[in-house]
PDB file of C-alpha atoms in Angstrom:
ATOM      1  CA  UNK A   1     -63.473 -66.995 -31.381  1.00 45.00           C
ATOM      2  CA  UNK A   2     -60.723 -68.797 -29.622  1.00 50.00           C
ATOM      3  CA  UNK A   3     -63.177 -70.611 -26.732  1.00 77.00           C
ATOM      4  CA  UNK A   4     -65.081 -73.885 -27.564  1.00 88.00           C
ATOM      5  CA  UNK A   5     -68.647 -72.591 -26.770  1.00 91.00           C
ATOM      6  CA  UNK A   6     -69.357 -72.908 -30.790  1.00 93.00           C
ATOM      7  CA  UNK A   7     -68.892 -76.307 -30.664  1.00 94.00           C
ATOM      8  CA  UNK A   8     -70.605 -76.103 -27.448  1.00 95.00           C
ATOM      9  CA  UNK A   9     -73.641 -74.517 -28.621  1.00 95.00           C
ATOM     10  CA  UNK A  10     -74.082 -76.821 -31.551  1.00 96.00           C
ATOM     11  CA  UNK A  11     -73.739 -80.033 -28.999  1.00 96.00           C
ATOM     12  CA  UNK A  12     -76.565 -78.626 -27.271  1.00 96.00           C
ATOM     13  CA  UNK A  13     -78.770 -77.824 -30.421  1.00 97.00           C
ATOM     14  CA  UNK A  14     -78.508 -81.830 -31.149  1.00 96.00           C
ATOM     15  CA  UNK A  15     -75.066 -81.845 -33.047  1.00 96.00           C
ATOM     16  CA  UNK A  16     -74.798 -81.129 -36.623  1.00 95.00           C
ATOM     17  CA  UNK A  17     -76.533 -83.758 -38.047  1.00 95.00           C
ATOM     18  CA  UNK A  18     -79.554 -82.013 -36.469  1.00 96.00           C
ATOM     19  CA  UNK A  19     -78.974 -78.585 -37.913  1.00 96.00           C
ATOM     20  CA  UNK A  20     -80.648 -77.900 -41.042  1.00 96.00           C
ATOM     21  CA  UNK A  21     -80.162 -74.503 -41.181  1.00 94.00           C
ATOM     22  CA  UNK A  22     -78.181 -71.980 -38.923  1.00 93.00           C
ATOM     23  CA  UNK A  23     -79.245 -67.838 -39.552  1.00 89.00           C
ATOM     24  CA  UNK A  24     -77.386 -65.500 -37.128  1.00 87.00           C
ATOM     25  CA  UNK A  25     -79.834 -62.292 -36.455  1.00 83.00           C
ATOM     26  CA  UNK A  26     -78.074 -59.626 -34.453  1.00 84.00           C
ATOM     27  CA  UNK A  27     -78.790 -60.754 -31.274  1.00 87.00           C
ATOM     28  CA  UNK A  28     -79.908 -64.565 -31.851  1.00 91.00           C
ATOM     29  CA  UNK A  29     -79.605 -67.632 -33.810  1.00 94.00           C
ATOM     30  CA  UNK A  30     -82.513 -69.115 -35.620  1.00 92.00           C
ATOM     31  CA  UNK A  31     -81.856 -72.982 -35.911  1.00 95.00           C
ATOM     32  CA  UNK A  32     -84.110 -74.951 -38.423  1.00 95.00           C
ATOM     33  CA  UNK A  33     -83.508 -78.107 -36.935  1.00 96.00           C
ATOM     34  CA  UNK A  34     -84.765 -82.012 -37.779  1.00 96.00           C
ATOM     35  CA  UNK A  35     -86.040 -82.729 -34.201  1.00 96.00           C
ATOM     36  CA  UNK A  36     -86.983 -79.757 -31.687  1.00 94.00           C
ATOM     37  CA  UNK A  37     -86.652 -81.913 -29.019  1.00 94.00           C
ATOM     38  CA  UNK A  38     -83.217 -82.751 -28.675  1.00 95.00           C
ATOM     39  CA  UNK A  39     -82.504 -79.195 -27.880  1.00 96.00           C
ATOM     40  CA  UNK A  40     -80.612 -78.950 -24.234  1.00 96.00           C
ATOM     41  CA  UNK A  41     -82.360 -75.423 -22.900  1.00 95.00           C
ATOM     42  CA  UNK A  42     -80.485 -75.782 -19.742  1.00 96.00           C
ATOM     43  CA  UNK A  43     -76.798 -76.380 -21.892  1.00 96.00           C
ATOM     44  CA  UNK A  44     -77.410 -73.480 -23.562  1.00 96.00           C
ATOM     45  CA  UNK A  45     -78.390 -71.311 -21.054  1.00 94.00           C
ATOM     46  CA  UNK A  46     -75.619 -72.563 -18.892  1.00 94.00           C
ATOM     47  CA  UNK A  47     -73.409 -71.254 -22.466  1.00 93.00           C
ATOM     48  CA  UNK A  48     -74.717 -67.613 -21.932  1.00 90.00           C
ATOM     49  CA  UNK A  49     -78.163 -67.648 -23.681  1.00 93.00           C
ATOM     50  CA  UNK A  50     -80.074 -65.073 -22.701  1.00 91.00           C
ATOM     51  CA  UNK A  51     -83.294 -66.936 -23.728  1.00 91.00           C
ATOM     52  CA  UNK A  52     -84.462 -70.035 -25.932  1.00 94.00           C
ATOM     53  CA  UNK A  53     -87.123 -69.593 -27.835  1.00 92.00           C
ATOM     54  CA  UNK A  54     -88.998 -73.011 -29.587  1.00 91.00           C
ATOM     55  CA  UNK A  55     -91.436 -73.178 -32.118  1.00 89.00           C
ATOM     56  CA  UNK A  56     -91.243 -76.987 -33.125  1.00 91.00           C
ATOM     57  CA  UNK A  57     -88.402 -77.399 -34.920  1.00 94.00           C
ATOM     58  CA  UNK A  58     -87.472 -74.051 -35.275  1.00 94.00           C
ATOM     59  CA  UNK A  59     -85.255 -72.985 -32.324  1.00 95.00           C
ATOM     60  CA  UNK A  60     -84.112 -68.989 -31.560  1.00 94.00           C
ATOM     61  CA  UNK A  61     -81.646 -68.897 -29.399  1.00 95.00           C
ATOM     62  CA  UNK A  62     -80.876 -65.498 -28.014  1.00 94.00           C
ATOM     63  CA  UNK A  63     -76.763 -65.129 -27.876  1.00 91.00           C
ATOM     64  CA  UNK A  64     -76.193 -61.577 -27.756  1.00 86.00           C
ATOM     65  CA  UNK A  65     -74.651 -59.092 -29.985  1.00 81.00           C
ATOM     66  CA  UNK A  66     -71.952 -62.377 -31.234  1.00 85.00           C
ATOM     67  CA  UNK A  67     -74.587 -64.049 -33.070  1.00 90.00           C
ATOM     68  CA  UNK A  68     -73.148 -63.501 -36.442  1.00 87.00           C
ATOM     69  CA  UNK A  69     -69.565 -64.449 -34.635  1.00 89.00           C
ATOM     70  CA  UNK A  70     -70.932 -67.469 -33.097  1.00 92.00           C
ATOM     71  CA  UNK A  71     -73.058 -68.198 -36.153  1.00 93.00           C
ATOM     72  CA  UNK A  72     -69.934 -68.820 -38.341  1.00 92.00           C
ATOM     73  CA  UNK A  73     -68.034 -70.507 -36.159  1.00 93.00           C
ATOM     74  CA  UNK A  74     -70.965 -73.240 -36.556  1.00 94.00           C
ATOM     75  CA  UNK A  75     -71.232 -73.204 -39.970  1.00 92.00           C
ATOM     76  CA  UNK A  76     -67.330 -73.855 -39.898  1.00 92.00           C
ATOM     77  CA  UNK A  77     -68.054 -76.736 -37.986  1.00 91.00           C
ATOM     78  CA  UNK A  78     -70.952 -78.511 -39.776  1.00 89.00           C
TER      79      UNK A  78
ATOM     80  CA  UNK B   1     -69.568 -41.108 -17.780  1.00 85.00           C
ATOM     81  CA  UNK B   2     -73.400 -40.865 -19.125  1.00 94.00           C
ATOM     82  CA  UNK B   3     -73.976 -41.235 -22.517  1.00 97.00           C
ATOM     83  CA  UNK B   4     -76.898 -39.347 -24.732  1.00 98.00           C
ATOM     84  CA  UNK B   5     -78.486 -42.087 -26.832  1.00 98.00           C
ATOM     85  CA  UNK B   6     -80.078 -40.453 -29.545  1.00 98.00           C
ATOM     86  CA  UNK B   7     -83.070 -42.058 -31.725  1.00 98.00           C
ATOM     87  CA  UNK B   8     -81.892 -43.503 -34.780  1.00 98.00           C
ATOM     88  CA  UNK B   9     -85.717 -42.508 -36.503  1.00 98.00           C
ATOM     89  CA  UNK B  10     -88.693 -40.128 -36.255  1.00 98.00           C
ATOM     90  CA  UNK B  11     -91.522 -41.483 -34.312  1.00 98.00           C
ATOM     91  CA  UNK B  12     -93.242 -42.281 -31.235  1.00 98.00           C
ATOM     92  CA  UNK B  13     -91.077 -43.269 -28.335  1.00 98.00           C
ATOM     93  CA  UNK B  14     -92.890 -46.234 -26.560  1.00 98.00           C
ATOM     94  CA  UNK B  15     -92.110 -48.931 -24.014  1.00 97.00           C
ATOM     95  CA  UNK B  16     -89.443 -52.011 -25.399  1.00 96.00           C
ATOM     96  CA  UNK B  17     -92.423 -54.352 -23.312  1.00 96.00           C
ATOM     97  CA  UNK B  18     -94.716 -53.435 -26.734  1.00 96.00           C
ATOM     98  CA  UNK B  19     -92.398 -54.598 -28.778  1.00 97.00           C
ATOM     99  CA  UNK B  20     -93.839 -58.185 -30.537  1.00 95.00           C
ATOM    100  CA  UNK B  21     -90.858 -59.969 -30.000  1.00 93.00           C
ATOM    101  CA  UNK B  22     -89.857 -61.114 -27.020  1.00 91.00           C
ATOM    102  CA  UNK B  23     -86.095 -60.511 -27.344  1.00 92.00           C
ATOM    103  CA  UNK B  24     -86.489 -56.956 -27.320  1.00 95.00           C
ATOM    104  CA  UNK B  25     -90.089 -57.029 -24.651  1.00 95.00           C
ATOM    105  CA  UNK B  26     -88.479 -59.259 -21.951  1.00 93.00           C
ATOM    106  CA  UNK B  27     -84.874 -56.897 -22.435  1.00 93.00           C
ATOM    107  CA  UNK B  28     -83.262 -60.404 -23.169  1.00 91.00           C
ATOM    108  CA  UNK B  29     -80.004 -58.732 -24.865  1.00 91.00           C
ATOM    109  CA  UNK B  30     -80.752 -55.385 -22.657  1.00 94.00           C
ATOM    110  CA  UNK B  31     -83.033 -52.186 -21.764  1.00 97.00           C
ATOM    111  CA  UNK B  32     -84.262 -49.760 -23.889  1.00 98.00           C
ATOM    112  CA  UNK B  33     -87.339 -47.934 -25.694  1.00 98.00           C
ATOM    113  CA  UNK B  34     -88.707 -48.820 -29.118  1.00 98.00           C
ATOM    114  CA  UNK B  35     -89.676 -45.905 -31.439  1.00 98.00           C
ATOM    115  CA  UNK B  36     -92.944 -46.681 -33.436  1.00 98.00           C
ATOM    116  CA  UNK B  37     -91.304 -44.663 -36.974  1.00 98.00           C
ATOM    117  CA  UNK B  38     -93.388 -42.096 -38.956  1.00 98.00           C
ATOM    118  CA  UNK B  39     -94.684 -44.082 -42.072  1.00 98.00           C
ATOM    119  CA  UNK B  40     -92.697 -41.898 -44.732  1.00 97.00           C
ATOM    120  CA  UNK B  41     -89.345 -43.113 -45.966  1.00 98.00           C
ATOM    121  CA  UNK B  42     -86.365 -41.820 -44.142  1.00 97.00           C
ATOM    122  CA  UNK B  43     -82.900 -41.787 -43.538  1.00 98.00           C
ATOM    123  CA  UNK B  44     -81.965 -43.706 -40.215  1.00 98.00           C
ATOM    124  CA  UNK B  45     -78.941 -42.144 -38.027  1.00 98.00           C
ATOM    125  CA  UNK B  46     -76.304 -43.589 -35.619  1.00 98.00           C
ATOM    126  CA  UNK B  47     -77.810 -43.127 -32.065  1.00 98.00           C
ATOM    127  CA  UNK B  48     -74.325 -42.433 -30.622  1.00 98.00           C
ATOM    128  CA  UNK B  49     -70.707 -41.373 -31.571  1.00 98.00           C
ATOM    129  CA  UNK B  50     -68.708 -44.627 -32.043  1.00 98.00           C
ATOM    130  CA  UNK B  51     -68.136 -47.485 -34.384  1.00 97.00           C
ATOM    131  CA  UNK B  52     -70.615 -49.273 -36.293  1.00 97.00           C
ATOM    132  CA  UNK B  53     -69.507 -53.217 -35.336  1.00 93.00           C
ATOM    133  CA  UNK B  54     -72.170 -55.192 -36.617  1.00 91.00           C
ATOM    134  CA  UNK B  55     -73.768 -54.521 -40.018  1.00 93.00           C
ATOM    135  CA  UNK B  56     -77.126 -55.639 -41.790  1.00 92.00           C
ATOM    136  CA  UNK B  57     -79.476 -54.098 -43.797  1.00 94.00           C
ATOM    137  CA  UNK B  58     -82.019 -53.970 -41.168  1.00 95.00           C
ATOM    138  CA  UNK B  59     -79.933 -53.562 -37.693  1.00 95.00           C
ATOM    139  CA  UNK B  60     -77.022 -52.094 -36.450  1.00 96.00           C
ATOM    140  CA  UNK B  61     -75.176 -51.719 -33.738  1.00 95.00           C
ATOM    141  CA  UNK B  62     -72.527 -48.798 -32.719  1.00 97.00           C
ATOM    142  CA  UNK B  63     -69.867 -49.091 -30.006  1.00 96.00           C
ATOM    143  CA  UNK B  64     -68.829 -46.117 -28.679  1.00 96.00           C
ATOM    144  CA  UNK B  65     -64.606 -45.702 -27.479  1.00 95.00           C
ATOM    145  CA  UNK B  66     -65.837 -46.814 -23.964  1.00 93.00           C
ATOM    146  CA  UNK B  67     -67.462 -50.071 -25.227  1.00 92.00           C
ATOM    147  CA  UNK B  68     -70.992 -48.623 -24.585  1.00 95.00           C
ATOM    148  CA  UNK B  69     -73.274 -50.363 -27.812  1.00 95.00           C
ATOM    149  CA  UNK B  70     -76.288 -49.435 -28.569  1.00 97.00           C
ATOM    150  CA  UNK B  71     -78.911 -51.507 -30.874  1.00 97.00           C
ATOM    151  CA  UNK B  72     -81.309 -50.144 -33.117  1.00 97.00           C
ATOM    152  CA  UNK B  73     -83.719 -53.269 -34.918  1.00 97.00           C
ATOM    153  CA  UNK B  74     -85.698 -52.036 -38.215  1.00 97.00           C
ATOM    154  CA  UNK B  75     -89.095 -53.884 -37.109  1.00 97.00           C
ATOM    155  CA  UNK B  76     -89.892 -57.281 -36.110  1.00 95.00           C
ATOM    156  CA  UNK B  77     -88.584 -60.059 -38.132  1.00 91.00           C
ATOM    157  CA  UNK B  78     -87.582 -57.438 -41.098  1.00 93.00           C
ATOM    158  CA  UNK B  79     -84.673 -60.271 -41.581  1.00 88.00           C
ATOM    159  CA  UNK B  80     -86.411 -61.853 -43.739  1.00 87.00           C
ATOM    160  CA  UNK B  81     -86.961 -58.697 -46.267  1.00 90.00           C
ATOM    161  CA  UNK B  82     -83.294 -59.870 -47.353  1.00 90.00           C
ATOM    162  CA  UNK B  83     -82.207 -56.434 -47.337  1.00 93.00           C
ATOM    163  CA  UNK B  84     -84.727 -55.379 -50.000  1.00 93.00           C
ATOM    164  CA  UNK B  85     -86.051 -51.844 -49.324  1.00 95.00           C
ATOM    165  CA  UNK B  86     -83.179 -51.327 -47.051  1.00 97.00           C
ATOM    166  CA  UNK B  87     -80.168 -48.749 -48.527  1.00 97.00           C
ATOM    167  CA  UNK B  88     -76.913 -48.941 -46.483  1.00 98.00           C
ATOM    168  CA  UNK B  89     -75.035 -45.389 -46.190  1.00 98.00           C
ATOM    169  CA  UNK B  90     -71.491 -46.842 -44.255  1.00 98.00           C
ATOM    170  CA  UNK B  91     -69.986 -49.787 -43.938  1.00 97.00           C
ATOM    171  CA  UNK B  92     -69.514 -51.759 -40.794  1.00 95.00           C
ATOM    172  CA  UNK B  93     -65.988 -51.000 -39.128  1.00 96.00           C
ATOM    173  CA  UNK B  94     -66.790 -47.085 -40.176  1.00 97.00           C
ATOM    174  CA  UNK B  95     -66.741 -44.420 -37.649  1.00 98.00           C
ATOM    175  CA  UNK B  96     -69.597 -42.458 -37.556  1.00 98.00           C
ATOM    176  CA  UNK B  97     -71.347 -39.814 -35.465  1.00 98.00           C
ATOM    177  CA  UNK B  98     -74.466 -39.504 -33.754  1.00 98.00           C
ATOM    178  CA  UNK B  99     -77.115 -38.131 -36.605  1.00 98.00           C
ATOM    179  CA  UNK B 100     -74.896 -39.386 -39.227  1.00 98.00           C
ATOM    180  CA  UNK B 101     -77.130 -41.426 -41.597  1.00 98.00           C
ATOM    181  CA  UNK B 102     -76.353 -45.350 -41.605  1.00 98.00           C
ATOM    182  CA  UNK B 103     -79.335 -46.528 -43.600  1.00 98.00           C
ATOM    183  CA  UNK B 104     -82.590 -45.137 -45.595  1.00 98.00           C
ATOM    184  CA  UNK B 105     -85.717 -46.976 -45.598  1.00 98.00           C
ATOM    185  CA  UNK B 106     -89.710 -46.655 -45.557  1.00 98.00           C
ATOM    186  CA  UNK B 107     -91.232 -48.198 -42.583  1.00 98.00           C
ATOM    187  CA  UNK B 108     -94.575 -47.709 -44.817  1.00 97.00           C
ATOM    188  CA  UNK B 109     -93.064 -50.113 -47.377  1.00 97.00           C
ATOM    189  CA  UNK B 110     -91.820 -52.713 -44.391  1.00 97.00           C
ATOM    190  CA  UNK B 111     -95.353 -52.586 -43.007  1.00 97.00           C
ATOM    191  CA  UNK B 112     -97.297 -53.113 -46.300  1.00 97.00           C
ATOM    192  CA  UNK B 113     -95.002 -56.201 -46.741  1.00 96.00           C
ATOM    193  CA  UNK B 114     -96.619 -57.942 -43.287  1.00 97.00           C
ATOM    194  CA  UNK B 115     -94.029 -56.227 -40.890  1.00 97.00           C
ATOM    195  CA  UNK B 116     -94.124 -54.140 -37.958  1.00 97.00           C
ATOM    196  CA  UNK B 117     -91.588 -51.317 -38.650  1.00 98.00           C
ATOM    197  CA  UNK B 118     -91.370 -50.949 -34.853  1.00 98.00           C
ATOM    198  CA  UNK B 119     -87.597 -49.826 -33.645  1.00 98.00           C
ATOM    199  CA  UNK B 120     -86.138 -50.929 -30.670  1.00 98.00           C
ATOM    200  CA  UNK B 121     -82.777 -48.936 -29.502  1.00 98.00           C
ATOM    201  CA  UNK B 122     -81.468 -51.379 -26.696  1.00 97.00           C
ATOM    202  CA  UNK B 123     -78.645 -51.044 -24.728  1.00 97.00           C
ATOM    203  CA  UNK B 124     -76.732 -53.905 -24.870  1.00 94.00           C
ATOM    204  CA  UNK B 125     -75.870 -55.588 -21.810  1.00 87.00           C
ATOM    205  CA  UNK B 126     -76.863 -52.648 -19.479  1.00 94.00           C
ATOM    206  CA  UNK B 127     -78.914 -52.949 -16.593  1.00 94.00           C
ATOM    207  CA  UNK B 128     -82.266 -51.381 -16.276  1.00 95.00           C
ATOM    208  CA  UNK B 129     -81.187 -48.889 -13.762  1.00 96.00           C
ATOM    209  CA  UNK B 130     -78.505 -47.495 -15.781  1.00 97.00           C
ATOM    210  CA  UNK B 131     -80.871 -45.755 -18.043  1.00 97.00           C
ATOM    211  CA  UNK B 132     -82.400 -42.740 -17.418  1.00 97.00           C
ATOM    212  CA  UNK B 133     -84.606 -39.894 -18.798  1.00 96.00           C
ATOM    213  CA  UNK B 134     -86.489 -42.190 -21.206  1.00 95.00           C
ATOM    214  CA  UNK B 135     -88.208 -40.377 -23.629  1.00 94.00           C
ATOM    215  CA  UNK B 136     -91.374 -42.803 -23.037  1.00 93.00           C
ATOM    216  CA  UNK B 137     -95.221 -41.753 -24.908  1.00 95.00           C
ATOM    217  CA  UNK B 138     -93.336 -38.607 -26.962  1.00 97.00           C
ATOM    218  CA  UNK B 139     -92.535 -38.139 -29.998  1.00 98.00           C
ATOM    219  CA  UNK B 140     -89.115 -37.318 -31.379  1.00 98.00           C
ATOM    220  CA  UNK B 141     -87.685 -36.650 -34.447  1.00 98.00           C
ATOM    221  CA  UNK B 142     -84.439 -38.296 -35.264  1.00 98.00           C
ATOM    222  CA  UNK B 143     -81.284 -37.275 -33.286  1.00 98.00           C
ATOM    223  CA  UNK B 144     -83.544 -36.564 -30.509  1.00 98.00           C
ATOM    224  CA  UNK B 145     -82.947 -37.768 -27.165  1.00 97.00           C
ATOM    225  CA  UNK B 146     -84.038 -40.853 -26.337  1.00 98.00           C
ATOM    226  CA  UNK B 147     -82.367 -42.168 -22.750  1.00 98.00           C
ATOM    227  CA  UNK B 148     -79.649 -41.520 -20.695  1.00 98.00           C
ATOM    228  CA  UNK B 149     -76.962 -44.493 -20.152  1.00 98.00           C
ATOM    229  CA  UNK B 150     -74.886 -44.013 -17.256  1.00 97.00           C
ATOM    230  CA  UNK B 151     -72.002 -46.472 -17.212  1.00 90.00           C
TER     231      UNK B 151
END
């Protein structure tokens, strides 16, 4: 993917040093993060998310059919 | 154009609202139906003529020449089976045809492992209105009909 919303995304889950673990899942991400709350619902909804979904620290966020695109593009950047 | 979505599995056709996830129940990646799959092990077909794009054991989706894709989900949270119980019959970039087999399972086996073997076929990034004819409350076997997407 040639646009920055990766790098984007990740910003809004916290940054890397908050991922733990990034699963792409079709249609959404599911983050295993350190701290749930620094999640920015608004960022990534503003990114295209269709929907955030939190469960403590385990975020879903619902990207579309480019999760496993998107997904990878994180990983590259952690 | 309107396309014939077809359902990937033999079942009962209900709404995507019973779904238990809330992905596929609020439409957040589209419309569609869910099939509730006969509990014998089966093979699951390609809902449309078209590419298969994205590939896992336990979802697929198939773009057809005009861009129209179509999702079909192997029950709730079946990510997690790690592909086990799931047999693959193309891989993805492959050009298939609707009724051609993609995958076998046995929603029996997915449900005795804690999951619901429910099917959602969504249409991905359609609006509501652009879907017609759903095959809501009967059942189908696969290939059968299971919407209408006018694009």
């Amino acid at each position: 993917m040639a646009d920055d919303r990766p790098e984007k995304i990740l910003a809004a889950l916290g940054g890397a040093d908050n991922i733990v673990e990034i699963e792409p899942c079709i249609t959404r991400l599911r983050c295993e993060l350190e701290d749930g709350s620094l999640v920015d619902e608004a960022a990534l909804k503003a990114l295209g998310a269709h929907g955030v979904m939190r469960s403590g620290n385990v975020v879903q966020v619902v990207v579309g059919p480019e999760a496993d695109t998107i997904a990878s593009d994180i990983e590259d950047l952690l | 154009m309107t396309l014939r979505v077809a359902s990937p599995v033999a079942g009962r056709v209900v709404p995507l609202s019973e779904v238990p996830d809330p992905v596929f129940s609020q439409a957040m990646v589209g419309p569609g139906v869910a099939v509730e799959p006969d509990r014998t092990a089966a093979e699951v077909v390609s809902p449309v003529d078209g590419t298969v794009v994205t590939l896992h054991p336990h979802a697929f989706v198939v773009a057809t020449a005009e861009g129209a894709a179509v999702l079909v989900h192997l029950g709730i949270d079946t990510v997690k089976r790690k592909g086990e119980g799931f047999s693959l019959h193309v891989v993805k970039g492959e050009t298939v045809r609707a009724g051609q087999a993609v995958v076998s399972w046995d929603p029996a086996e997915v449900e005795a492992a804690g999951f619901s073997p429910i099917c959602p076929v969504v249409a991905l990034d359609a609006t509501a209105e652009a879907l017609g004819d759903l095959a809501d409350g009967t059942a189908v076997t696969a290939g059968d009909a299971l919407f209408t997407w006018t694009r």
